[in-house]
Amino acid sequence: MSKERIGVYICHCGSNIAGTVDVVEVARWAGETLKERGVVVSRDYKFMCSSLGQELIQKDIKEQGLTRVVVAACSPHLHEQTFRNACKEGGLNPYLCELVSIREQCSWIHSDKAVGTEKAKAIVSGGVEKVIWNEPLEPLRVPINPVTLVVGGGIAGIQAALEIANSGYPVIMVEREPSIGGHMAQFDKTFPTLDCAACILTPRMVEVGSHPNVKLFSYAEVTNVSGYVGNFQVTIKQKARSVNTELCTGCGICQEKCPKKVVDPVFEAGLGYRKAIYTPFPQAVPKYPVIDRENCTYFLKGTCRACEKFCPTGAIDFTQQDEYFTFDVGQIIIATGWDLFDARRIPQYGYGRLANVFTSLEFERLSNAAGPTGGKIVLRDGVTVPKSVAIIHCVGSRDRNYNPYCSAICCMQSLKFAHIVRERTGAEVYNFYLEMRTPAKGYEEFYQRVLEEGTHFIRGKVAEITDAARYPGEEGKIIIQVENTLIGKQMRVPVDMVILSAALEPRRDFKEVARLFGISCSEEGWLIERHPKLDPVATMTEGIYIAGCAQGPKDIPASVAQGAAAAARVVGKIQQKEILMEPIRASIDQDKCSGCRICNNLCPFNAISFIEERMVSEVNPALCQGCGTCVAACPAGAISGTVFSDQAILAQLDGLLLKNVKVLDFTPA
Amino acid sequence: MSERFEPVIIGFTCNWCSYRAADMAGMGRIQYAPNVRLIRLMCSGRLDPTFVIKAFAGGADGVLVSGCHPGDCHYIEQNYKAMRRFYLLRKLLAQMGIEPARLKLLWASAAEGQLFAEEVTKFTEEVRALGPLNWNPEAALLSEQVLYRQPAEVAA
């Protein structure tokens, strides 16, 4: 039947596959039953992906003159490239190799060995039929634009931008807020070394702001992304600052003179005020303020213009409009960060109802020397120093009602809070925890230190936080009702102040972000990496990388490491100067094309154009992304797609249904 | 011993979402019905209705078509085209005397391994309840003649 000489290789993957699939039997079956279909070699091997396994294929290509290779192992998303490269090394065009999954889709999901073995046979048979139709192809080469877009100016984005800029390549950074810095800029101290956050962050911010290779857009958003790796087009919306940045010197007189005070819900977490014209904090980068048009008296009532009057350089421009800029970039790093869990969602914890229940971000501002109280830890009245403070861990995380995941930073953050409270106020501190998680360098040591400082640790999930006094000594206090699970007793702990270590959650607009950049997010909303262990910063979409908390909750060292890792990937790609792309493209046979133009409107990339003179359609391979919708729709069958041709898919279908097997031999010999 | 009917189901999956959902189910060792055999396409929009008819003609008792959630398509909007074809195809199947319930459309993102596994098991039970398709072999032969596209140059 088939003229091809096909080699079939069944991987044991240790016991991962061999545990529920009789690999020896599958290899024997393929060798005997599929001989008619061109299988000349059929082997099983412990680990096909090992160098010995790969050499086995290469040896057979040379000695047995194989023209096609089928490997039945793990998912093509894991090792397709490995086996293609192995074939290439062996002198076979890499696209003549087919990897079929009998691990993720067979051995791992079944426990019955007989069932698993039969299914594996069908999958191998499908692979053999498909590979006959595979064509030798060469990857497409596309030049890569060296400009990189970094979305998000928190510590992860800053690190990524600096690494790339310092390697000599241009970076465009887009930040939604008026200043870069992200959440780290709000913190006072960072665990476990208690470095002052501003002292280590602001030099980096300044470096980004003044770096000749970085073009910074703050108070801006990405509104459109098109193109593909190496050649993205992005549109950036620069929101109207109402300040001419070419004239502004950042002197701050406008902020001093502005008569309108507004609660700052973002940077001060609702604890402090800012003016209607403002920079979020004194060290802001860039230094130019913005006018909050929703609150500015001039925009509301048409009078005031105090800032304009006092501005020494005439930089205030009330007529400024939103501006849109379009840039060509080669790669994109997304570091959009996180939002804090809304503690109001747990009504029994009293946040928003009981004045002296604070969230972790509020406490960060409260303890920050540049914060609304100048670093004094006081109750909501602004004067009273608490004598006892409760810190509740896992608020909204590790809780099936809210978020099942661990927010990773709360234990250490709560320990930091305990230390700061005791250091500055001498108050009694009670930490209510589920488990202590202090896994990184220096973290456990910090825990021991806080233990020795005399902080009380009570293991138990807090049931209620209330101001309803029941016993003497509880009047005027906030009472924590909890079961101490180490001694198995209910406790009521009266305190003056409560800090809720609230969960880190994905940005509220994660869906729009994922959609805009064409990447996927988990059920909770964290952006998904290409591989959870081996490829933690790339995404499924070539040329788009993720860093920091956008990928999942993590602390500052981990965010920095990820930012740097993403940058390394980007720089590595730029240095290759061109990118090899999968040659999965559609093409139109102009002899068969009837010129009906059905395909023209189906293509979302405008890759198909109609040639009037010849009355046929044509695919532009540079624009085609290879989805295959036009191939499926062409009534004349004139369009074919490489790698996934009609013939290949129909052949695989026949193989899966075992229609290729003349004698249905299912019983082991 | 009465043998339980084990339906054969062909699943067409999108490279970017549902195929990865199947990978995810595997990585999580989620046990589900072994009856589905997957074909990877680059996009659910690649699904030629011929593939589905051909699957039924070739002995499949059920066909699963799965792609990215509406709005999440890797190729912007091609899953909508798959959806259009799906609804037309269900009508066509009914006209051909095949229960439309043998064809299922499933949106599954790369993260929804659990959902993918549950839906496959559910669909397997639904098809099991419908019983074997037993497509008339003569009709199948006829349909093959009509539907098979002639390979230009058969390599085999």
Short mmCIF file of N, CA and C in Angstrom, two decimals, chain A residues 525-642:
data_model
loop_
_atom_site.label_atom_id
_atom_site.label_comp_id
_atom_site.label_asym_id
_atom_site.label_seq_id
_atom_site.Cartn_x
_atom_site.Cartn_y
_atom_site.Cartn_z
N GLY A 525 -7.96 33.52 36.86
CA GLY A 525 -7.65 34.73 36.12
C GLY A 525 -6.17 35.04 36.02
N TRP A 526 -5.32 34.15 36.54
CA TRP A 526 -3.87 34.35 36.37
C TRP A 526 -3.50 33.96 34.95
N LEU A 527 -2.58 34.70 34.36
CA LEU A 527 -2.16 34.40 32.99
C LEU A 527 -1.37 33.09 32.99
N ILE A 528 -1.56 32.31 31.95
CA ILE A 528 -0.98 30.96 31.93
C ILE A 528 0.36 30.96 31.20
N GLU A 529 1.34 30.34 31.83
CA GLU A 529 2.66 30.19 31.24
C GLU A 529 2.65 28.98 30.30
N ARG A 530 3.68 28.91 29.47
CA ARG A 530 3.73 27.82 28.49
C ARG A 530 3.87 26.46 29.17
N HIS A 531 4.72 26.40 30.16
CA HIS A 531 4.84 25.16 30.95
C HIS A 531 5.05 25.55 32.41
N PRO A 532 4.31 24.93 33.33
CA PRO A 532 4.37 25.38 34.72
C PRO A 532 5.75 25.21 35.36
N LYS A 533 6.54 24.30 34.85
CA LYS A 533 7.86 24.12 35.46
C LYS A 533 8.98 24.57 34.53
N LEU A 534 8.90 24.17 33.28
CA LEU A 534 10.05 24.35 32.40
C LEU A 534 10.00 25.61 31.54
N ASP A 535 8.86 26.27 31.51
CA ASP A 535 8.77 27.47 30.69
C ASP A 535 7.88 28.50 31.36
N PRO A 536 8.35 29.02 32.51
CA PRO A 536 7.45 29.80 33.35
C PRO A 536 7.20 31.24 32.89
N VAL A 537 7.92 31.74 31.90
CA VAL A 537 7.68 33.14 31.50
C VAL A 537 7.12 33.28 30.08
N ALA A 538 7.24 32.25 29.26
CA ALA A 538 6.66 32.33 27.92
C ALA A 538 5.17 32.00 28.01
N THR A 539 4.42 32.41 27.00
CA THR A 539 3.01 32.02 26.95
C THR A 539 2.81 31.16 25.72
N MET A 540 1.58 30.68 25.56
CA MET A 540 1.26 29.85 24.41
C MET A 540 1.40 30.65 23.11
N THR A 541 1.35 31.97 23.22
CA THR A 541 1.47 32.81 22.04
C THR A 541 2.92 33.23 21.88
N GLU A 542 3.51 32.86 20.76
CA GLU A 542 4.91 33.20 20.50
C GLU A 542 5.12 34.70 20.63
N GLY A 543 6.18 35.07 21.30
CA GLY A 543 6.55 36.49 21.35
C GLY A 543 5.89 37.25 22.48
N ILE A 544 5.04 36.59 23.27
CA ILE A 544 4.42 37.26 24.41
C ILE A 544 4.83 36.53 25.68
N TYR A 545 5.39 37.31 26.61
CA TYR A 545 5.92 36.75 27.86
C TYR A 545 5.19 37.36 29.03
N ILE A 546 5.21 36.67 30.17
CA ILE A 546 4.56 37.20 31.36
C ILE A 546 5.56 37.22 32.51
N ALA A 547 5.38 38.18 33.41
CA ALA A 547 6.28 38.28 34.56
C ALA A 547 5.52 38.86 35.74
N GLY A 548 5.97 38.50 36.93
CA GLY A 548 5.40 39.05 38.14
C GLY A 548 4.06 38.43 38.48
N CYS A 549 3.27 39.16 39.28
CA CYS A 549 2.04 38.59 39.82
C CYS A 549 0.94 38.38 38.77
N ALA A 550 1.10 38.91 37.58
CA ALA A 550 0.10 38.63 36.55
C ALA A 550 0.04 37.13 36.30
N GLN A 551 1.15 36.43 36.56
CA GLN A 551 1.22 34.99 36.31
C GLN A 551 0.72 34.20 37.52
N GLY A 552 0.77 34.80 38.69
CA GLY A 552 0.35 34.11 39.91
C GLY A 552 0.91 34.87 41.09
N PRO A 553 0.37 34.67 42.30
CA PRO A 553 0.86 35.44 43.45
C PRO A 553 2.32 35.10 43.73
N LYS A 554 3.11 36.12 43.95
CA LYS A 554 4.51 35.87 44.31
C LYS A 554 5.10 37.09 44.99
N ASP A 555 6.22 36.90 45.66
CA ASP A 555 6.83 38.01 46.38
C ASP A 555 7.79 38.78 45.47
N ILE A 556 8.44 39.80 46.05
CA ILE A 556 9.26 40.68 45.23
C ILE A 556 10.45 39.94 44.59
N PRO A 557 11.22 39.14 45.37
CA PRO A 557 12.35 38.44 44.72
C PRO A 557 11.91 37.59 43.53
N ALA A 558 10.80 36.91 43.68
CA ALA A 558 10.32 36.04 42.59
C ALA A 558 9.87 36.88 41.39
N SER A 559 9.23 38.01 41.65
CA SER A 559 8.79 38.89 40.56
C SER A 559 9.99 39.42 39.79
N VAL A 560 11.03 39.82 40.55
CA VAL A 560 12.24 40.35 39.91
C VAL A 560 12.89 39.26 39.06
N ALA A 561 12.95 38.04 39.64
CA ALA A 561 13.57 36.93 38.90
C ALA A 561 12.80 36.67 37.61
N GLN A 562 11.48 36.72 37.69
CA GLN A 562 10.69 36.46 36.50
C GLN A 562 10.82 37.57 35.47
N GLY A 563 10.88 38.82 35.95
CA GLY A 563 11.08 39.94 35.04
C GLY A 563 12.39 39.78 34.28
N ALA A 564 13.44 39.42 35.02
CA ALA A 564 14.75 39.25 34.39
C ALA A 564 14.74 38.06 33.43
N ALA A 565 14.02 37.00 33.83
CA ALA A 565 13.97 35.81 32.98
C ALA A 565 13.25 36.13 31.66
N ALA A 566 12.16 36.87 31.76
CA ALA A 566 11.42 37.24 30.55
C ALA A 566 12.31 38.08 29.64
N ALA A 567 13.07 39.00 30.27
CA ALA A 567 13.96 39.86 29.49
C ALA A 567 15.03 39.04 28.78
N ALA A 568 15.55 38.02 29.49
CA ALA A 568 16.59 37.18 28.89
C ALA A 568 16.04 36.47 27.65
N ARG A 569 14.79 36.03 27.75
CA ARG A 569 14.17 35.35 26.61
C ARG A 569 14.03 36.31 25.44
N VAL A 570 13.61 37.54 25.76
CA VAL A 570 13.39 38.53 24.72
C VAL A 570 14.72 38.88 24.03
N VAL A 571 15.75 39.12 24.84
CA VAL A 571 17.04 39.51 24.28
C VAL A 571 17.61 38.36 23.43
N GLY A 572 17.43 37.14 23.93
CA GLY A 572 17.90 35.98 23.16
C GLY A 572 17.26 35.93 21.78
N LYS A 573 15.97 36.21 21.74
CA LYS A 573 15.25 36.20 20.46
C LYS A 573 15.75 37.32 19.54
N ILE A 574 15.93 38.51 20.13
CA ILE A 574 16.36 39.66 19.31
C ILE A 574 17.71 39.35 18.68
N GLN A 575 18.58 38.70 19.47
CA GLN A 575 19.93 38.45 18.96
C GLN A 575 19.94 37.43 17.83
N GLN A 576 18.90 36.64 17.72
CA GLN A 576 18.83 35.71 16.59
C GLN A 576 18.51 36.45 15.29
N LYS A 577 18.03 37.69 15.42
CA LYS A 577 17.71 38.56 14.29
C LYS A 577 16.50 38.08 13.48
N GLU A 578 16.30 36.79 13.41
CA GLU A 578 15.08 36.32 12.75
C GLU A 578 14.51 35.16 13.54
N ILE A 579 13.21 34.95 13.31
CA ILE A 579 12.51 33.93 14.07
C ILE A 579 12.07 32.85 13.10
N LEU A 580 12.23 31.60 13.54
CA LEU A 580 11.73 30.51 12.73
C LEU A 580 10.27 30.28 13.13
N MET A 581 9.40 30.26 12.15
CA MET A 581 7.99 30.05 12.46
C MET A 581 7.50 28.76 11.83
N GLU A 582 6.55 28.16 12.50
CA GLU A 582 5.93 26.94 11.98
C GLU A 582 5.38 27.23 10.59
N PRO A 583 5.71 26.38 9.62
CA PRO A 583 5.25 26.66 8.27
C PRO A 583 3.81 26.21 8.05
N ILE A 584 2.96 26.44 9.05
CA ILE A 584 1.56 26.03 8.89
C ILE A 584 0.83 27.17 8.19
N ARG A 585 0.61 27.01 6.90
CA ARG A 585 0.03 28.07 6.10
C ARG A 585 -0.94 27.48 5.09
N ALA A 586 -1.88 28.30 4.65
CA ALA A 586 -2.82 27.86 3.61
C ALA A 586 -2.32 28.34 2.26
N SER A 587 -2.65 27.57 1.23
CA SER A 587 -2.33 28.07 -0.11
C SER A 587 -3.47 27.66 -1.05
N ILE A 588 -3.66 28.46 -2.09
CA ILE A 588 -4.79 28.22 -3.00
C ILE A 588 -4.29 27.72 -4.34
N ASP A 589 -4.86 26.62 -4.76
CA ASP A 589 -4.56 26.09 -6.08
C ASP A 589 -5.37 26.90 -7.10
N GLN A 590 -4.67 27.74 -7.86
CA GLN A 590 -5.39 28.69 -8.71
C GLN A 590 -6.11 28.01 -9.87
N ASP A 591 -5.72 26.78 -10.19
CA ASP A 591 -6.45 26.07 -11.23
C ASP A 591 -7.81 25.61 -10.74
N LYS A 592 -7.90 25.33 -9.42
CA LYS A 592 -9.17 24.85 -8.88
C LYS A 592 -10.06 25.99 -8.41
N CYS A 593 -9.47 27.13 -8.08
CA CYS A 593 -10.24 28.24 -7.49
C CYS A 593 -11.26 28.74 -8.50
N SER A 594 -12.53 28.84 -8.03
CA SER A 594 -13.59 29.29 -8.92
C SER A 594 -13.82 30.79 -8.78
N GLY A 595 -13.13 31.40 -7.84
CA GLY A 595 -13.29 32.84 -7.64
C GLY A 595 -14.57 33.20 -6.92
N CYS A 596 -15.10 32.29 -6.10
CA CYS A 596 -16.37 32.57 -5.42
C CYS A 596 -16.20 33.57 -4.29
N ARG A 597 -15.00 33.71 -3.78
CA ARG A 597 -14.65 34.69 -2.75
C ARG A 597 -15.22 34.40 -1.38
N ILE A 598 -15.71 33.18 -1.15
CA ILE A 598 -16.22 32.82 0.17
C ILE A 598 -15.10 32.97 1.21
N CYS A 599 -13.90 32.55 0.82
CA CYS A 599 -12.78 32.56 1.77
C CYS A 599 -12.36 33.98 2.13
N ASN A 600 -12.54 34.93 1.20
CA ASN A 600 -12.04 36.29 1.41
C ASN A 600 -12.51 36.88 2.74
N ASN A 601 -13.81 36.68 3.02
CA ASN A 601 -14.36 37.30 4.23
C ASN A 601 -14.14 36.47 5.48
N LEU A 602 -13.75 35.22 5.30
CA LEU A 602 -13.57 34.37 6.48
C LEU A 602 -12.28 34.67 7.21
N CYS A 603 -11.30 35.21 6.51
CA CYS A 603 -9.98 35.38 7.10
C CYS A 603 -9.93 36.59 8.02
N PRO A 604 -9.62 36.38 9.31
CA PRO A 604 -9.58 37.53 10.22
C PRO A 604 -8.30 38.35 10.08
N PHE A 605 -7.33 37.83 9.33
CA PHE A 605 -6.06 38.54 9.20
C PHE A 605 -5.91 39.23 7.86
N ASN A 606 -7.00 39.23 7.08
CA ASN A 606 -6.98 39.82 5.74
C ASN A 606 -5.84 39.27 4.89
N ALA A 607 -5.59 37.98 5.05
CA ALA A 607 -4.47 37.39 4.31
C ALA A 607 -4.89 36.94 2.91
N ILE A 608 -6.20 36.87 2.65
CA ILE A 608 -6.64 36.39 1.35
C ILE A 608 -7.14 37.58 0.53
N SER A 609 -6.57 37.74 -0.64
CA SER A 609 -7.03 38.82 -1.50
C SER A 609 -7.50 38.24 -2.84
N PHE A 610 -8.35 38.98 -3.49
CA PHE A 610 -8.92 38.52 -4.76
C PHE A 610 -8.20 39.23 -5.89
N ILE A 611 -7.74 38.43 -6.85
CA ILE A 611 -7.02 39.04 -7.97
C ILE A 611 -8.00 39.20 -9.13
N GLU A 612 -8.36 40.45 -9.40
CA GLU A 612 -9.42 40.73 -10.39
C GLU A 612 -9.09 40.17 -11.77
N GLU A 613 -7.82 40.38 -12.20
CA GLU A 613 -7.49 40.00 -13.59
C GLU A 613 -7.73 38.52 -13.85
N ARG A 614 -7.32 37.71 -12.84
CA ARG A 614 -7.43 36.26 -13.08
C ARG A 614 -8.67 35.66 -12.43
N MET A 615 -9.42 36.49 -11.69
CA MET A 615 -10.64 36.04 -11.02
C MET A 615 -10.38 34.87 -10.06
N VAL A 616 -9.28 34.92 -9.35
CA VAL A 616 -9.00 33.91 -8.34
C VAL A 616 -8.51 34.60 -7.06
N SER A 617 -8.58 33.86 -5.96
CA SER A 617 -8.08 34.40 -4.70
C SER A 617 -6.67 33.90 -4.44
N GLU A 618 -5.96 34.65 -3.59
CA GLU A 618 -4.59 34.30 -3.30
C GLU A 618 -4.30 34.54 -1.82
N VAL A 619 -3.48 33.67 -1.19
CA VAL A 619 -3.14 33.83 0.22
C VAL A 619 -1.77 34.50 0.32
N ASN A 620 -1.70 35.52 1.16
CA ASN A 620 -0.42 36.14 1.46
C ASN A 620 0.21 35.37 2.63
N PRO A 621 1.28 34.61 2.36
CA PRO A 621 1.81 33.74 3.42
C PRO A 621 2.38 34.51 4.61
N ALA A 622 2.72 35.77 4.41
CA ALA A 622 3.26 36.55 5.53
C ALA A 622 2.16 36.90 6.52
N LEU A 623 0.94 37.02 6.03
CA LEU A 623 -0.17 37.39 6.92
C LEU A 623 -0.90 36.16 7.45
N CYS A 624 -0.89 35.07 6.68
CA CYS A 624 -1.64 33.86 7.07
C CYS A 624 -1.09 33.32 8.38
N GLN A 625 -1.99 32.99 9.31
CA GLN A 625 -1.58 32.42 10.59
C GLN A 625 -1.81 30.92 10.66
N GLY A 626 -2.45 30.37 9.65
CA GLY A 626 -2.58 28.92 9.59
C GLY A 626 -3.72 28.33 10.37
N CYS A 627 -4.80 29.09 10.60
CA CYS A 627 -5.91 28.53 11.38
C CYS A 627 -6.66 27.46 10.58
N GLY A 628 -6.71 27.62 9.24
CA GLY A 628 -7.31 26.60 8.40
C GLY A 628 -8.79 26.77 8.15
N THR A 629 -9.38 27.88 8.60
CA THR A 629 -10.82 28.06 8.41
C THR A 629 -11.18 28.12 6.93
N CYS A 630 -10.33 28.77 6.13
CA CYS A 630 -10.60 28.87 4.70
C CYS A 630 -10.49 27.52 4.03
N VAL A 631 -9.55 26.69 4.53
CA VAL A 631 -9.38 25.36 3.95
C VAL A 631 -10.67 24.58 4.11
N ALA A 632 -11.27 24.70 5.31
CA ALA A 632 -12.49 23.95 5.59
C ALA A 632 -13.66 24.49 4.80
N ALA A 633 -13.61 25.78 4.46
CA ALA A 633 -14.79 26.40 3.86
C ALA A 633 -14.80 26.34 2.33
N CYS A 634 -13.65 26.12 1.70
CA CYS A 634 -13.60 26.23 0.24
C CYS A 634 -14.46 25.15 -0.42
N PRO A 635 -15.50 25.55 -1.15
CA PRO A 635 -16.38 24.55 -1.74
C PRO A 635 -15.72 23.78 -2.88
N ALA A 636 -14.67 24.35 -3.45
CA ALA A 636 -14.01 23.69 -4.57
C ALA A 636 -12.83 22.83 -4.10
N GLY A 637 -12.55 22.88 -2.81
CA GLY A 637 -11.40 22.14 -2.31
C GLY A 637 -10.10 22.67 -2.89
N ALA A 638 -10.09 23.97 -3.19
CA ALA A 638 -8.92 24.54 -3.85
C ALA A 638 -7.85 24.97 -2.86
N ILE A 639 -8.27 25.14 -1.57
CA ILE A 639 -7.30 25.62 -0.59
C ILE A 639 -6.78 24.43 0.19
N SER A 640 -5.46 24.38 0.35
CA SER A 640 -4.93 23.31 1.18
C SER A 640 -4.05 23.93 2.25
N GLY A 641 -3.97 23.23 3.38
CA GLY A 641 -3.17 23.73 4.49
C GLY A 641 -2.03 22.77 4.74
N THR A 642 -0.84 23.32 4.96
CA THR A 642 0.28 22.44 5.26
C THR A 642 0.12 21.88 6.66
#
